Amino acid sequence: MYLYKLSIVLLLGIQLAYAQETPPIVKFSPSEYGAENQNWEVTQNFQGHIYVANNQGLLEYDGARWTLYPTLHNAAIRSISSFKDKIFTGSYMEFGYWTINNRGSMDYHSISASIKEELFEDEIIWNIEWIDKYVIFQSYDRIYLYDTDSKELNYTTDKENNYRLFKVDQKIYVQKYDGRIFNLENGTEKLIAKIPEDLQVKFLLSMFMVNDGLVVLTRTKGLYKIENQTLKRWHIPADSLLKNSRVFSGIQLEDKSFMLGTISKGIISISVDGEITNVINQSNGLSNNTVLNLFEDTDANVWAALDNGVNCINRQSYIKEYNDWDGTFGTTYTSIAHNKKLYIGTNQGLFYKNLDSNAPLKFIKGTEGQVWSLFSVDGQLLCGHNNGIFSITGDKAKLIANIDGVWNFRRIPDHPNKLLLGHYSGLAIMEKNNGFWKLSHKIKGFEISSRFVEIINTNEIWVNHETKGVYRLFLNQNLQSFDTVTLLSNIEKSKGSGLIKMGDDLLYSNQKGIFKLQPNTDKFVRDSILAKLIPTEEYLSGKLIYDEKNERLWSFTLNNIGYAQKGPLTNMVDINNIPIESNSRKMPLSFENITHLENNKYLIGKTNGYLLIDLDKIQNKPHQLMLDKVKFINKENRFIEVSKFDSGKFSNKESTVHITYSVPQYSKYTNISYQYQLEGLNDSWTDWSQNTSVTFEKLPFGDYKFKARSKIGNQESINTVQYSFTIDRPFYLSNLALLAYALSFFGLGLLVHKSYKRYYRNQNKKAVLESQRQMQLKFIKSEQEMIRLKNEKLNQEIESKNRELAISTMSLVKRNELLRRVKKELKKNDKTFSKSHPVIKLIDKNLNSSKDRKMFMEAFNNADREFLTRAKELHPDLSSNDLKFCVYLRLNLSSKEIAPLLNISVKSVEVRRSRLRKKLNLKRETKLTDYILSI
């Protein structure tokens, strides 16, 4: 176990030996900027945009996005410099300048094209400087002077003898390969020094002005002064490090300090006096240890052109970072400034260093494991640890109480020699005897984890448990147990809630705001002023921390760390926000922590280290928003850039517009928000967001004015960018189309008028014809009515005749029947009545009278005139007797009734029926009478 702990201690010591607090570093990888790994130089134009000389071309960064502009023949750019509104670049057998066109893109203009035939083979421009109106390009063979006014180009040749060009205080210097150093004045070289051969210094990397004298930087020999036309050693504290570092580049900053880029050890920062102030490399945040060039921008950020990537170091930031890249330091849970030392407790143990130095942190042996709290009392430092309580003296730790998981310490009013501590399973009392603190006892009656504990007075204790809720406890007089323990039901429990004492006030916080305990009650009332520290939409944690010395109440939200402090007027409270997002802190929920160190400096814990902030360095400088580019989608569905200075005019098929904008700010912890409005579509401003572009798709035709503005913190941009454009009406709504529509409508109206006229004329004709037709119909109807009446009269006459016929027929039948019976009776009773008897003859004459049959047939023809005709047509072989028989059948007479009419027997009638069926060819199932009736 001892060897295990020793190995951990040694590992921590080795890893932290080179760990330091560094300025925030913004890193850009090749995949982010979209070009090759290697970058040679950096510059900045008058708008604040950053330009990088890359192996693949010119890189531009506007604070929001990178753009790559390939060079002629895709050559690598080796040198770059900004002069007025131009970016000058040099590459393989080519040099010239870039300008921004009205679309916001870069256009290249070659200078060397005018002397293309005079360039040396494989000539490369390695350095570019400017002075007055001249831009100077340097290769190993020549120095070119370009007059920006007259566009005249001149050069001097010194074949393979120009090594490097330097600019110091508006003067140009040149180092030759032969060791001579010249001042270049009006195109003439003036010797100022020669490098002694015994120094074994071949190349000078940079030249600075220090105390009115020139100082040169070498690769492995450190710094030298130029005195009496020779080099003399400038002895500085950084010499030992510089001798062991292969320096590749260096710059002197505005504050006269230095930053040097090395081939394998990153960046070395040196003060004006030559003290090493920082070393930034891959172990503490740099993307790559090979630094090819350094550049300081107008905001004092230092840009590093690396062999693999581009980094921006926020030197003047109010924030410094300590990053635990290898996991040996861990997550910061607590910190304290004590006896001019900074102590930091993490999940790996306790670390310390001198408060006023940037020396590496040191690990305190014996504190391996989770540190929860640090508390200074009566000049003694106590450490609440997972394993108990340690007393810390300098770099020594002593376990003074073996109690699991000590969350915190609180002073007990009226008991200066006692402390209340919250631990994993409740509360306990510590007591000071003979100048030493020790654990006295655990308090009985409450065994719930007590991470949030506050004391209102000697006996009243409040505990917040995120899952169970808020407890109010009353301690008895001997501090041994609790008289009452109350879980307050009127307080909404919440994950991430917090409990803190601010002066005499007890505050409870959750996602609904900050609540203040009302005196002598258990009621918490929402404080509308302090609640602004935790806006609902920004809620992350209810953890609050009170800085008693500066009377600041701190909160932690999604996008900010906020604090409230007394304002300039009585009862006035100022709410301030520091834009440090939760993603930059990445602390476990409700374990956020901030500690006051000195003056206005604070330490903020984060997952892989900590942040140092200095409120005095926070600057609210005005900023300006830039309109970058305006594009539209053409018919081929491709984005086409247009002038951002002129009003746009797009066809209806080009109604999708894309606009980009940005603020050239490069701070890692500067959160920039944007909002816009599009007059003509929606006159209201959008909500603030971090989007740096907007696309309006398929806009309807009309006139539009786009406006955008930005905000850093609570400060809005000093300007509002605008762009006006028009979406043309579609062809079907164009003037020509409208004229065509008007003519069409006129023609259509005329046509409709004529049509209506023709229609009404036809309608009139139709009305006359209809009237005539109606009259004819009425006449026809009257005629038909007359015919109907005549027919009805005729039918009535026919029916009358039929009735007469039936009556006459039946009369005839009855008469004949009567005559037969008389004849029969006469013959029966008197034999004298023979056939020759006159009476018998008279009877026979009447029975066989053809006159009666003739009258019957005439009556039948009058009643059913067409029957005999149809019967003859259907059956032409019927005889007259057959037709007569058919007539009797049509009158629906029975055989018995027909027999007297024909003066034959009934049997003979049946025989006639049978013969008639055969002539009519009737089927057996067809009745004879029915068929006769159907004819």
mmCIF file with all atom_site columns, C-alpha atoms in Angstrom, residues 479-646:
data_model
loop_
_atom_site.group_PDB
_atom_site.id
_atom_site.type_symbol
_atom_site.label_atom_id
_atom_site.label_alt_id
_atom_site.label_comp_id
_atom_site.label_asym_id
_atom_site.label_entity_id
_atom_site.label_seq_id
_atom_site.pdbx_PDB_ins_code
_atom_site.Cartn_x
_atom_site.Cartn_y
_atom_site.Cartn_z
_atom_site.occupancy
_atom_site.B_iso_or_equiv
_atom_site.pdbx_formal_charge
_atom_site.auth_seq_id
_atom_site.auth_comp_id
_atom_site.auth_asym_id
_atom_site.auth_atom_id
_atom_site.pdbx_PDB_model_num
ATOM 1   C CA . LEU A 1 479 ? -24.892 20.341 21.628  1.00 0.00 ? 479 LEU A CA 1
ATOM 2   C CA . GLN A 1 480 ? -25.281 16.567 22.007  1.00 0.00 ? 480 GLN A CA 1
ATOM 3   C CA . SER A 1 481 ? -28.568 15.929 20.219  1.00 0.00 ? 481 SER A CA 1
ATOM 4   C CA . PHE A 1 482 ? -31.473 17.606 18.451  1.00 0.00 ? 482 PHE A CA 1
ATOM 5   C CA . ASP A 1 483 ? -34.611 18.526 20.332  1.00 0.00 ? 483 ASP A CA 1
ATOM 6   C CA . THR A 1 484 ? -36.662 18.743 17.114  1.00 0.00 ? 484 THR A CA 1
ATOM 7   C CA . VAL A 1 485 ? -36.100 17.716 13.509  1.00 0.00 ? 485 VAL A CA 1
ATOM 8   C CA . THR A 1 486 ? -38.627 19.052 10.985  1.00 0.00 ? 486 THR A CA 1
ATOM 9   C CA . LEU A 1 487 ? -38.788 18.303 7.263   1.00 0.00 ? 487 LEU A CA 1
ATOM 10  C CA . LEU A 1 488 ? -40.492 21.363 5.798   1.00 0.00 ? 488 LEU A CA 1
ATOM 11  C CA . SER A 1 489 ? -43.256 20.385 3.387   1.00 0.00 ? 489 SER A CA 1
ATOM 12  C CA . ASN A 1 490 ? -43.861 23.937 2.155   1.00 0.00 ? 490 ASN A CA 1
ATOM 13  C CA . ILE A 1 491 ? -40.460 24.105 0.432   1.00 0.00 ? 491 ILE A CA 1
ATOM 14  C CA . GLU A 1 492 ? -40.201 22.475 -2.982  1.00 0.00 ? 492 GLU A CA 1
ATOM 15  C CA . LYS A 1 493 ? -37.303 20.053 -3.074  1.00 0.00 ? 493 LYS A CA 1
ATOM 16  C CA . SER A 1 494 ? -35.218 20.050 -6.216  1.00 0.00 ? 494 SER A CA 1
ATOM 17  C CA . LYS A 1 495 ? -32.168 18.404 -7.695  1.00 0.00 ? 495 LYS A CA 1
ATOM 18  C CA . GLY A 1 496 ? -29.335 20.909 -7.740  1.00 0.00 ? 496 GLY A CA 1
ATOM 19  C CA . SER A 1 497 ? -30.947 23.107 -5.075  1.00 0.00 ? 497 SER A CA 1
ATOM 20  C CA . GLY A 1 498 ? -28.782 25.153 -2.758  1.00 0.00 ? 498 GLY A CA 1
ATOM 21  C CA . LEU A 1 499 ? -28.807 26.625 0.741   1.00 0.00 ? 499 LEU A CA 1
ATOM 22  C CA . ILE A 1 500 ? -26.514 29.502 1.777   1.00 0.00 ? 500 ILE A CA 1
ATOM 23  C CA . LYS A 1 501 ? -26.282 32.135 4.474   1.00 0.00 ? 501 LYS A CA 1
ATOM 24  C CA . MET A 1 502 ? -25.691 35.667 3.175   1.00 0.00 ? 502 MET A CA 1
ATOM 25  C CA . GLY A 1 503 ? -25.028 37.956 6.103   1.00 0.00 ? 503 GLY A CA 1
ATOM 26  C CA . ASP A 1 504 ? -28.086 37.589 8.316   1.00 0.00 ? 504 ASP A CA 1
ATOM 27  C CA . ASP A 1 505 ? -30.238 36.161 5.531   1.00 0.00 ? 505 ASP A CA 1
ATOM 28  C CA . LEU A 1 506 ? -30.765 32.487 4.764   1.00 0.00 ? 506 LEU A CA 1
ATOM 29  C CA . LEU A 1 507 ? -31.276 31.804 1.059   1.00 0.00 ? 507 LEU A CA 1
ATOM 30  C CA . TYR A 1 508 ? -32.716 28.736 -0.644  1.00 0.00 ? 508 TYR A CA 1
ATOM 31  C CA . SER A 1 509 ? -32.407 28.371 -4.414  1.00 0.00 ? 509 SER A CA 1
ATOM 32  C CA . ASN A 1 510 ? -33.792 26.052 -7.056  1.00 0.00 ? 510 ASN A CA 1
ATOM 33  C CA . GLN A 1 511 ? -34.991 26.215 -10.665 1.00 0.00 ? 511 GLN A CA 1
ATOM 34  C CA . LYS A 1 512 ? -37.770 28.623 -9.688  1.00 0.00 ? 512 LYS A CA 1
ATOM 35  C CA . GLY A 1 513 ? -35.487 31.280 -8.258  1.00 0.00 ? 513 GLY A CA 1
ATOM 36  C CA . ILE A 1 514 ? -33.891 32.415 -5.021  1.00 0.00 ? 514 ILE A CA 1
ATOM 37  C CA . PHE A 1 515 ? -35.967 32.475 -1.832  1.00 0.00 ? 515 PHE A CA 1
ATOM 38  C CA . LYS A 1 516 ? -35.277 34.309 1.407   1.00 0.00 ? 516 LYS A CA 1
ATOM 39  C CA . LEU A 1 517 ? -36.266 32.997 4.851   1.00 0.00 ? 517 LEU A CA 1
ATOM 40  C CA . GLN A 1 518 ? -38.646 35.319 6.660   1.00 0.00 ? 518 GLN A CA 1
ATOM 41  C CA . PRO A 1 519 ? -37.473 36.175 10.200  1.00 0.00 ? 519 PRO A CA 1
ATOM 42  C CA . ASN A 1 520 ? -38.736 33.906 13.004  1.00 0.00 ? 520 ASN A CA 1
ATOM 43  C CA . THR A 1 521 ? -40.660 31.681 10.566  1.00 0.00 ? 521 THR A CA 1
ATOM 44  C CA . ASP A 1 522 ? -40.063 28.656 8.378   1.00 0.00 ? 522 ASP A CA 1
ATOM 45  C CA . LYS A 1 523 ? -41.387 30.464 5.290   1.00 0.00 ? 523 LYS A CA 1
ATOM 46  C CA . PHE A 1 524 ? -39.206 31.238 2.288   1.00 0.00 ? 524 PHE A CA 1
ATOM 47  C CA . VAL A 1 525 ? -40.313 34.077 -0.015  1.00 0.00 ? 525 VAL A CA 1
ATOM 48  C CA . ARG A 1 526 ? -38.985 34.539 -3.540  1.00 0.00 ? 526 ARG A CA 1
ATOM 49  C CA . ASP A 1 527 ? -36.556 37.464 -3.835  1.00 0.00 ? 527 ASP A CA 1
ATOM 50  C CA . SER A 1 528 ? -37.340 39.097 -7.194  1.00 0.00 ? 528 SER A CA 1
ATOM 51  C CA . ILE A 1 529 ? -34.015 40.962 -7.347  1.00 0.00 ? 529 ILE A CA 1
ATOM 52  C CA . LEU A 1 530 ? -31.678 38.110 -6.456  1.00 0.00 ? 530 LEU A CA 1
ATOM 53  C CA . ALA A 1 531 ? -33.716 35.738 -8.653  1.00 0.00 ? 531 ALA A CA 1
ATOM 54  C CA . LYS A 1 532 ? -32.165 37.524 -11.650 1.00 0.00 ? 532 LYS A CA 1
ATOM 55  C CA . LEU A 1 533 ? -28.978 35.640 -10.811 1.00 0.00 ? 533 LEU A CA 1
ATOM 56  C CA . ILE A 1 534 ? -30.659 32.427 -12.002 1.00 0.00 ? 534 ILE A CA 1
ATOM 57  C CA . PRO A 1 535 ? -32.940 33.169 -14.977 1.00 0.00 ? 535 PRO A CA 1
ATOM 58  C CA . THR A 1 536 ? -35.368 30.327 -15.610 1.00 0.00 ? 536 THR A CA 1
ATOM 59  C CA . GLU A 1 537 ? -34.137 29.754 -19.166 1.00 0.00 ? 537 GLU A CA 1
ATOM 60  C CA . GLU A 1 538 ? -30.526 29.687 -17.923 1.00 0.00 ? 538 GLU A CA 1
ATOM 61  C CA . TYR A 1 539 ? -31.017 27.395 -14.937 1.00 0.00 ? 539 TYR A CA 1
ATOM 62  C CA . LEU A 1 540 ? -28.329 24.769 -14.427 1.00 0.00 ? 540 LEU A CA 1
ATOM 63  C CA . SER A 1 541 ? -27.781 24.586 -10.679 1.00 0.00 ? 541 SER A CA 1
ATOM 64  C CA . GLY A 1 542 ? -29.114 26.266 -7.572  1.00 0.00 ? 542 GLY A CA 1
ATOM 65  C CA . LYS A 1 543 ? -25.674 26.277 -5.987  1.00 0.00 ? 543 LYS A CA 1
ATOM 66  C CA . LEU A 1 544 ? -24.877 29.696 -4.469  1.00 0.00 ? 544 LEU A CA 1
ATOM 67  C CA . ILE A 1 545 ? -21.615 30.851 -2.900  1.00 0.00 ? 545 ILE A CA 1
ATOM 68  C CA . TYR A 1 546 ? -21.264 33.954 -0.738  1.00 0.00 ? 546 TYR A CA 1
ATOM 69  C CA . ASP A 1 547 ? -17.994 35.879 -0.704  1.00 0.00 ? 547 ASP A CA 1
ATOM 70  C CA . GLU A 1 548 ? -18.236 37.497 2.716   1.00 0.00 ? 548 GLU A CA 1
ATOM 71  C CA . LYS A 1 549 ? -15.210 39.759 2.312   1.00 0.00 ? 549 LYS A CA 1
ATOM 72  C CA . ASN A 1 550 ? -16.427 41.416 -0.887  1.00 0.00 ? 550 ASN A CA 1
ATOM 73  C CA . GLU A 1 551 ? -20.127 40.861 -0.184  1.00 0.00 ? 551 GLU A CA 1
ATOM 74  C CA . ARG A 1 552 ? -20.712 39.105 -3.486  1.00 0.00 ? 552 ARG A CA 1
ATOM 75  C CA . LEU A 1 553 ? -23.257 36.343 -4.046  1.00 0.00 ? 553 LEU A CA 1
ATOM 76  C CA . TRP A 1 554 ? -22.218 34.012 -6.870  1.00 0.00 ? 554 TRP A CA 1
ATOM 77  C CA . SER A 1 555 ? -24.385 31.775 -9.078  1.00 0.00 ? 555 SER A CA 1
ATOM 78  C CA . PHE A 1 556 ? -23.742 29.326 -11.908 1.00 0.00 ? 556 PHE A CA 1
ATOM 79  C CA . THR A 1 557 ? -25.974 29.143 -15.012 1.00 0.00 ? 557 THR A CA 1
ATOM 80  C CA . LEU A 1 558 ? -25.796 27.540 -18.438 1.00 0.00 ? 558 LEU A CA 1
ATOM 81  C CA . ASN A 1 559 ? -23.935 30.377 -20.146 1.00 0.00 ? 559 ASN A CA 1
ATOM 82  C CA . ASN A 1 560 ? -22.641 32.553 -17.326 1.00 0.00 ? 560 ASN A CA 1
ATOM 83  C CA . ILE A 1 561 ? -21.199 32.819 -13.873 1.00 0.00 ? 561 ILE A CA 1
ATOM 84  C CA . GLY A 1 562 ? -23.104 35.643 -12.210 1.00 0.00 ? 562 GLY A CA 1
ATOM 85  C CA . TYR A 1 563 ? -22.679 37.675 -9.068  1.00 0.00 ? 563 TYR A CA 1
ATOM 86  C CA . ALA A 1 564 ? -24.769 40.166 -7.152  1.00 0.00 ? 564 ALA A CA 1
ATOM 87  C CA . GLN A 1 565 ? -23.250 42.964 -5.109  1.00 0.00 ? 565 GLN A CA 1
ATOM 88  C CA . LYS A 1 566 ? -24.378 46.160 -3.488  1.00 0.00 ? 566 LYS A CA 1
ATOM 89  C CA . GLY A 1 567 ? -24.991 49.007 -5.909  1.00 0.00 ? 567 GLY A CA 1
ATOM 90  C CA . PRO A 1 568 ? -23.951 52.647 -5.563  1.00 0.00 ? 568 PRO A CA 1
ATOM 91  C CA . LEU A 1 569 ? -27.280 53.541 -3.905  1.00 0.00 ? 569 LEU A CA 1
ATOM 92  C CA . THR A 1 570 ? -28.883 52.221 -0.740  1.00 0.00 ? 570 THR A CA 1
ATOM 93  C CA . ASN A 1 571 ? -30.886 49.011 -1.236  1.00 0.00 ? 571 ASN A CA 1
ATOM 94  C CA . MET A 1 572 ? -29.611 48.824 -4.798  1.00 0.00 ? 572 MET A CA 1
ATOM 95  C CA . VAL A 1 573 ? -28.215 45.530 -6.095  1.00 0.00 ? 573 VAL A CA 1
ATOM 96  C CA . ASP A 1 574 ? -26.059 45.157 -9.215  1.00 0.00 ? 574 ASP A CA 1
ATOM 97  C CA . ILE A 1 575 ? -26.294 41.893 -11.163 1.00 0.00 ? 575 ILE A CA 1
ATOM 98  C CA . ASN A 1 576 ? -23.211 41.060 -13.249 1.00 0.00 ? 576 ASN A CA 1
ATOM 99  C CA . ASN A 1 577 ? -22.526 38.148 -15.593 1.00 0.00 ? 577 ASN A CA 1
ATOM 100 C CA . ILE A 1 578 ? -19.214 36.669 -16.648 1.00 0.00 ? 578 ILE A CA 1
ATOM 101 C CA . PRO A 1 579 ? -19.594 34.728 -19.926 1.00 0.00 ? 579 PRO A CA 1
ATOM 102 C CA . ILE A 1 580 ? -18.052 31.420 -18.850 1.00 0.00 ? 580 ILE A CA 1
ATOM 103 C CA . GLU A 1 581 ? -20.302 28.683 -20.188 1.00 0.00 ? 581 GLU A CA 1
ATOM 104 C CA . SER A 1 582 ? -21.038 25.481 -18.330 1.00 0.00 ? 582 SER A CA 1
ATOM 105 C CA . ASN A 1 583 ? -19.325 23.551 -21.152 1.00 0.00 ? 583 ASN A CA 1
ATOM 106 C CA . SER A 1 584 ? -16.088 25.333 -20.235 1.00 0.00 ? 584 SER A CA 1
ATOM 107 C CA . ARG A 1 585 ? -16.475 24.372 -16.566 1.00 0.00 ? 585 ARG A CA 1
ATOM 108 C CA . LYS A 1 586 ? -18.062 20.915 -16.863 1.00 0.00 ? 586 LYS A CA 1
ATOM 109 C CA . MET A 1 587 ? -18.512 20.562 -13.113 1.00 0.00 ? 587 MET A CA 1
ATOM 110 C CA . PRO A 1 588 ? -20.773 17.930 -11.517 1.00 0.00 ? 588 PRO A CA 1
ATOM 111 C CA . LEU A 1 589 ? -24.186 19.403 -10.771 1.00 0.00 ? 589 LEU A CA 1
ATOM 112 C CA . SER A 1 590 ? -24.297 21.498 -7.543  1.00 0.00 ? 590 SER A CA 1
ATOM 113 C CA . PHE A 1 591 ? -20.571 21.007 -6.903  1.00 0.00 ? 591 PHE A CA 1
ATOM 114 C CA . GLU A 1 592 ? -19.688 24.305 -8.582  1.00 0.00 ? 592 GLU A CA 1
ATOM 115 C CA . ASN A 1 593 ? -17.203 26.336 -6.556  1.00 0.00 ? 593 ASN A CA 1
ATOM 116 C CA . ILE A 1 594 ? -15.539 29.741 -6.613  1.00 0.00 ? 594 ILE A CA 1
ATOM 117 C CA . THR A 1 595 ? -13.034 31.118 -4.112  1.00 0.00 ? 595 THR A CA 1
ATOM 118 C CA . HIS A 1 596 ? -11.793 34.644 -3.482  1.00 0.00 ? 596 HIS A CA 1
ATOM 119 C CA . LEU A 1 597 ? -7.998  34.764 -3.544  1.00 0.00 ? 597 LEU A CA 1
ATOM 120 C CA . GLU A 1 598 ? -6.893  38.387 -3.344  1.00 0.00 ? 598 GLU A CA 1
ATOM 121 C CA . ASN A 1 599 ? -8.042  41.797 -4.541  1.00 0.00 ? 599 ASN A CA 1
ATOM 122 C CA . ASN A 1 600 ? -10.621 40.976 -7.261  1.00 0.00 ? 600 ASN A CA 1
ATOM 123 C CA . LYS A 1 601 ? -9.109  37.638 -8.200  1.00 0.00 ? 601 LYS A CA 1
ATOM 124 C CA . TYR A 1 602 ? -11.071 34.409 -7.925  1.00 0.00 ? 602 TYR A CA 1
ATOM 125 C CA . LEU A 1 603 ? -10.498 30.714 -8.560  1.00 0.00 ? 603 LEU A CA 1
ATOM 126 C CA . ILE A 1 604 ? -13.262 28.708 -10.254 1.00 0.00 ? 604 ILE A CA 1
ATOM 127 C CA . GLY A 1 605 ? -13.191 24.925 -10.149 1.00 0.00 ? 605 GLY A CA 1
ATOM 128 C CA . LYS A 1 606 ? -13.698 22.861 -13.284 1.00 0.00 ? 606 LYS A CA 1
ATOM 129 C CA . THR A 1 607 ? -13.554 19.237 -14.282 1.00 0.00 ? 607 THR A CA 1
ATOM 130 C CA . ASN A 1 608 ? -9.974  19.093 -15.538 1.00 0.00 ? 608 ASN A CA 1
ATOM 131 C CA . GLY A 1 609 ? -8.370  21.896 -13.552 1.00 0.00 ? 609 GLY A CA 1
ATOM 132 C CA . TYR A 1 610 ? -9.447  25.387 -12.648 1.00 0.00 ? 610 TYR A CA 1
ATOM 133 C CA . LEU A 1 611 ? -9.836  28.946 -13.917 1.00 0.00 ? 611 LEU A CA 1
ATOM 134 C CA . LEU A 1 612 ? -8.400  32.129 -12.444 1.00 0.00 ? 612 LEU A CA 1
ATOM 135 C CA . ILE A 1 613 ? -10.373 35.305 -13.110 1.00 0.00 ? 613 ILE A CA 1
ATOM 136 C CA . ASP A 1 614 ? -9.471  38.911 -12.398 1.00 0.00 ? 614 ASP A CA 1
ATOM 137 C CA . LEU A 1 615 ? -12.540 41.156 -12.331 1.00 0.00 ? 615 LEU A CA 1
ATOM 138 C CA . ASP A 1 616 ? -10.336 44.247 -12.693 1.00 0.00 ? 616 ASP A CA 1
ATOM 139 C CA . LYS A 1 617 ? -9.249  43.088 -16.152 1.00 0.00 ? 617 LYS A CA 1
ATOM 140 C CA . ILE A 1 618 ? -12.745 42.639 -17.529 1.00 0.00 ? 618 ILE A CA 1
ATOM 141 C CA . GLN A 1 619 ? -13.141 45.153 -20.329 1.00 0.00 ? 619 GLN A CA 1
ATOM 142 C CA . ASN A 1 620 ? -16.373 46.231 -21.937 1.00 0.00 ? 620 ASN A CA 1
ATOM 143 C CA . LYS A 1 621 ? -14.889 47.658 -25.107 1.00 0.00 ? 621 LYS A CA 1
ATOM 144 C CA . PRO A 1 622 ? -17.271 48.744 -27.850 1.00 0.00 ? 622 PRO A CA 1
ATOM 145 C CA . HIS A 1 623 ? -17.408 46.359 -30.762 1.00 0.00 ? 623 HIS A CA 1
ATOM 146 C CA . GLN A 1 624 ? -18.603 46.489 -34.340 1.00 0.00 ? 624 GLN A CA 1
ATOM 147 C CA . LEU A 1 625 ? -20.582 43.957 -36.341 1.00 0.00 ? 625 LEU A CA 1
ATOM 148 C CA . MET A 1 626 ? -19.435 43.149 -39.884 1.00 0.00 ? 626 MET A CA 1
ATOM 149 C CA . LEU A 1 627 ? -21.647 42.143 -42.804 1.00 0.00 ? 627 LEU A CA 1
ATOM 150 C CA . ASP A 1 628 ? -19.531 39.458 -44.446 1.00 0.00 ? 628 ASP A CA 1
ATOM 151 C CA . LYS A 1 629 ? -21.271 38.050 -47.497 1.00 0.00 ? 629 LYS A CA 1
ATOM 152 C CA . VAL A 1 630 ? -24.587 37.960 -49.300 1.00 0.00 ? 630 VAL A CA 1
ATOM 153 C CA . LYS A 1 631 ? -25.449 35.003 -51.520 1.00 0.00 ? 631 LYS A CA 1
ATOM 154 C CA . PHE A 1 632 ? -28.450 33.788 -53.444 1.00 0.00 ? 632 PHE A CA 1
ATOM 155 C CA . ILE A 1 633 ? -29.298 30.408 -54.934 1.00 0.00 ? 633 ILE A CA 1
ATOM 156 C CA . ASN A 1 634 ? -29.399 30.501 -58.731 1.00 0.00 ? 634 ASN A CA 1
ATOM 157 C CA . LYS A 1 635 ? -31.359 28.323 -61.130 1.00 0.00 ? 635 LYS A CA 1
ATOM 158 C CA . GLU A 1 636 ? -28.675 25.619 -60.911 1.00 0.00 ? 636 GLU A CA 1
ATOM 159 C CA . ASN A 1 637 ? -29.209 25.509 -57.123 1.00 0.00 ? 637 ASN A CA 1
ATOM 160 C CA . ARG A 1 638 ? -25.751 26.987 -56.417 1.00 0.00 ? 638 ARG A CA 1
ATOM 161 C CA . PHE A 1 639 ? -24.901 29.857 -54.096 1.00 0.00 ? 639 PHE A CA 1
ATOM 162 C CA . ILE A 1 640 ? -23.753 32.976 -55.961 1.00 0.00 ? 640 ILE A CA 1
ATOM 163 C CA . GLU A 1 641 ? -22.086 35.868 -54.118 1.00 0.00 ? 641 GLU A CA 1
ATOM 164 C CA . VAL A 1 642 ? -23.324 39.399 -54.796 1.00 0.00 ? 642 VAL A CA 1
ATOM 165 C CA . SER A 1 643 ? -22.133 42.852 -53.772 1.00 0.00 ? 643 SER A CA 1
ATOM 166 C CA . LYS A 1 644 ? -22.833 43.524 -50.116 1.00 0.00 ? 644 LYS A CA 1
ATOM 167 C CA . PHE A 1 645 ? -22.579 47.284 -50.651 1.00 0.00 ? 645 PHE A CA 1
ATOM 168 C CA . ASP A 1 646 ? -25.189 47.655 -53.401 1.00 0.00 ? 646 ASP A CA 1
#
